[in-house]
């Protein structure tokens, strides 16, 4: 019994330490989420064409009606709602392998639009988290371990280069589920926390599904 109890104490201590590491990044995830939400709201107002976020056009009115409080509430997921091919193991193995190293000496172009800057900030954040703790990277980005390994091994110059080249791959998670985003946008405005939590919970399940799918696609053991 003593051995069993001691094992539970050690397990509990390890779990507590792991949660603490992740907790340090939650606030930064919220900030990054809010930046993307702000961009979506701006794009919905100016009606510009050619931006890479079709979900904004499909829910233009709902995005345009989000006030600052609603935007903040919508950003409060315990993970990053921006995806930059973080579940694509094959793409990252290629990009972070021969491709990135071959372009090491070429200077990355300066970001041209706000979403280009956001791609850089997103990948830089993912790089920092992956270097610190692969498990936290999975929880924040739905990033399977092979992708975390690839990203963690990059140099800062390679991060900048890859961010510039992959900015057009930047996407809002669940952008293929306009119904879910419609419900999230409406609930964020109505100030009813219980209703928002219902759809936030559904979004969390989709997030977990993305990570599981990435693990299977990468041939990883579950």
Short mmCIF file of C-alpha atoms in Angstrom, two decimals, residues 22-186:
data_model
loop_
_atom_site.label_atom_id
_atom_site.label_comp_id
_atom_site.label_asym_id
_atom_site.label_seq_id
_atom_site.Cartn_x
_atom_site.Cartn_y
_atom_site.Cartn_z
CA UNK A 22 1.16 24.58 -20.08
CA UNK A 23 -0.47 27.21 -17.88
CA UNK A 24 2.37 29.64 -18.60
CA UNK A 25 1.41 29.70 -22.27
CA UNK A 26 -2.39 29.92 -22.00
CA UNK A 27 -2.38 33.71 -21.70
CA UNK A 28 -0.20 34.01 -24.81
CA UNK A 29 -2.56 31.67 -26.67
CA UNK A 30 -5.45 33.96 -25.73
CA UNK A 31 -3.53 36.98 -27.06
CA UNK A 32 -2.72 35.25 -30.33
CA UNK A 33 -6.34 34.14 -30.72
CA UNK A 34 -7.53 37.68 -30.14
CA UNK A 35 -5.15 39.04 -32.79
CA UNK A 36 -6.64 36.68 -35.36
CA UNK A 37 -10.17 37.57 -34.30
CA UNK A 38 -9.34 41.27 -34.64
CA UNK A 39 -8.06 40.66 -38.17
CA UNK A 40 -11.23 38.77 -39.09
CA UNK A 41 -13.36 41.63 -37.77
CA UNK A 42 -11.36 44.20 -39.74
CA UNK A 43 -11.62 42.17 -42.93
CA UNK A 44 -15.37 41.85 -42.46
CA UNK A 45 -15.68 45.65 -42.32
CA UNK A 46 -13.46 46.66 -45.24
CA UNK A 47 -14.85 44.01 -47.59
CA UNK A 48 -11.43 43.46 -49.14
CA UNK A 49 -11.10 40.52 -51.48
CA UNK A 50 -8.12 38.24 -51.83
CA UNK A 51 -7.59 37.48 -48.14
CA UNK A 52 -7.15 33.81 -47.23
CA UNK A 53 -10.05 33.46 -44.79
CA UNK A 54 -13.28 32.43 -46.58
CA UNK A 55 -15.08 32.00 -43.26
CA UNK A 56 -15.02 35.78 -42.83
CA UNK A 57 -16.95 36.27 -46.06
CA UNK A 58 -19.53 33.63 -45.15
CA UNK A 59 -20.23 35.24 -41.76
CA UNK A 60 -19.30 38.83 -42.58
CA UNK A 61 -22.19 40.42 -40.68
CA UNK A 62 -21.59 38.41 -37.51
CA UNK A 63 -17.86 39.22 -37.48
CA UNK A 64 -18.53 42.91 -38.06
CA UNK A 65 -20.90 43.10 -35.07
CA UNK A 66 -18.42 41.77 -32.49
CA UNK A 67 -17.54 44.44 -29.95
CA UNK A 68 -14.24 44.38 -27.97
CA UNK A 69 -15.79 42.40 -25.11
CA UNK A 70 -17.24 39.79 -27.47
CA UNK A 71 -13.91 39.46 -29.25
CA UNK A 72 -12.12 38.84 -25.97
CA UNK A 73 -14.69 36.23 -24.90
CA UNK A 74 -14.35 34.46 -28.23
CA UNK A 75 -10.57 34.27 -27.83
CA UNK A 76 -10.61 32.40 -24.50
CA UNK A 77 -9.90 28.90 -25.70
CA UNK A 78 -7.19 26.97 -23.80
CA UNK A 79 -5.36 26.45 -27.11
CA UNK A 80 -4.50 28.31 -30.30
CA UNK A 81 -7.39 28.60 -32.76
CA UNK A 82 -4.96 29.37 -35.60
CA UNK A 83 -3.52 26.54 -37.66
CA UNK A 84 -0.38 26.64 -39.78
CA UNK A 85 -0.32 23.04 -41.05
CA UNK A 86 0.59 21.91 -37.54
CA UNK A 87 -1.06 18.54 -38.09
CA UNK A 88 0.69 17.86 -41.41
CA UNK A 89 3.59 15.62 -40.43
CA UNK A 90 4.79 14.98 -44.01
CA UNK A 91 4.83 18.70 -44.87
CA UNK A 92 6.84 19.63 -41.80
CA UNK A 93 9.34 16.82 -42.28
CA UNK A 94 10.01 18.16 -45.77
CA UNK A 95 9.95 21.84 -44.86
CA UNK A 96 12.10 21.53 -41.77
CA UNK A 97 14.47 19.09 -43.44
CA UNK A 98 16.13 19.63 -46.79
CA UNK A 99 13.91 22.53 -47.85
CA UNK A 100 14.50 24.81 -44.86
CA UNK A 101 18.23 24.07 -44.70
CA UNK A 102 18.68 24.75 -48.38
CA UNK A 103 17.13 28.19 -47.96
CA UNK A 104 19.01 29.02 -44.79
CA UNK A 105 21.08 31.75 -46.40
CA UNK A 106 18.23 33.41 -48.27
CA UNK A 107 16.60 36.30 -46.45
CA UNK A 108 12.88 35.96 -45.82
CA UNK A 109 10.72 38.66 -47.35
CA UNK A 110 9.21 41.17 -44.98
CA UNK A 111 5.56 40.40 -44.14
CA UNK A 112 3.21 42.36 -46.38
CA UNK A 113 -0.11 42.05 -44.58
CA UNK A 114 -1.35 41.60 -41.05
CA UNK A 115 -1.99 37.90 -41.56
CA UNK A 116 1.63 37.53 -42.73
CA UNK A 117 2.79 39.01 -39.45
CA UNK A 118 0.36 36.74 -37.65
CA UNK A 119 1.85 33.70 -39.40
CA UNK A 120 5.27 34.73 -38.11
CA UNK A 121 4.00 35.27 -34.56
CA UNK A 122 2.12 31.96 -34.64
CA UNK A 123 5.11 29.94 -35.81
CA UNK A 124 7.46 31.77 -33.44
CA UNK A 125 5.16 30.95 -30.52
CA UNK A 126 4.88 27.33 -31.66
CA UNK A 127 8.67 27.13 -31.96
CA UNK A 128 9.20 28.45 -28.44
CA UNK A 129 6.64 26.09 -26.93
CA UNK A 130 7.91 23.05 -28.86
CA UNK A 131 11.46 23.74 -27.69
CA UNK A 132 10.27 23.98 -24.10
CA UNK A 133 7.85 21.03 -23.92
CA UNK A 134 6.53 18.79 -26.71
CA UNK A 135 3.47 17.77 -24.68
CA UNK A 136 2.41 21.37 -24.17
CA UNK A 137 2.89 21.99 -27.91
CA UNK A 138 0.41 19.18 -28.59
CA UNK A 139 -2.15 20.63 -26.19
CA UNK A 140 -1.86 24.19 -27.52
CA UNK A 141 -1.49 23.59 -31.27
CA UNK A 142 -2.85 20.03 -31.92
CA UNK A 143 0.75 19.42 -32.94
CA UNK A 144 1.78 15.72 -33.01
CA UNK A 145 5.26 14.92 -31.62
CA UNK A 146 6.99 14.55 -35.04
CA UNK A 147 5.86 18.06 -36.01
CA UNK A 148 6.95 19.43 -32.62
CA UNK A 149 10.36 17.80 -33.14
CA UNK A 150 10.73 19.38 -36.59
CA UNK A 151 9.71 22.84 -35.40
CA UNK A 152 11.84 22.71 -32.25
CA UNK A 153 14.92 21.92 -34.36
CA UNK A 154 14.57 25.05 -36.51
CA UNK A 155 16.82 28.06 -36.16
CA UNK A 156 15.23 31.49 -35.77
CA UNK A 157 16.13 32.34 -39.37
CA UNK A 158 14.44 29.16 -40.56
CA UNK A 159 11.35 30.05 -38.53
CA UNK A 160 11.17 33.42 -40.28
CA UNK A 161 11.71 31.88 -43.71
CA UNK A 162 9.07 29.17 -43.24
CA UNK A 163 6.57 31.65 -41.80
CA UNK A 164 6.94 33.87 -44.88
CA UNK A 165 6.57 30.94 -47.25
CA UNK A 166 3.60 29.34 -45.50
CA UNK A 167 1.61 32.47 -44.55
CA UNK A 168 -1.07 31.61 -47.12
CA UNK A 169 -1.63 28.32 -45.30
CA UNK A 170 -2.73 30.22 -42.20
CA UNK A 171 -6.30 29.24 -41.32
CA UNK A 172 -8.88 29.53 -38.62
CA UNK A 173 -9.56 26.16 -37.07
CA UNK A 174 -12.87 24.50 -38.03
CA UNK A 175 -13.24 26.82 -41.02
CA UNK A 176 -14.91 23.88 -42.75
CA UNK A 177 -17.65 24.01 -40.11
CA UNK A 178 -19.46 27.34 -40.67
CA UNK A 179 -22.35 26.21 -38.46
CA UNK A 180 -20.08 25.92 -35.42
CA UNK A 181 -18.51 29.31 -36.05
CA UNK A 182 -21.92 30.89 -36.51
CA UNK A 183 -22.99 29.58 -33.10
CA UNK A 184 -19.72 30.73 -31.49
CA UNK A 185 -20.02 34.22 -32.97
CA UNK A 186 -23.63 34.59 -31.84
#
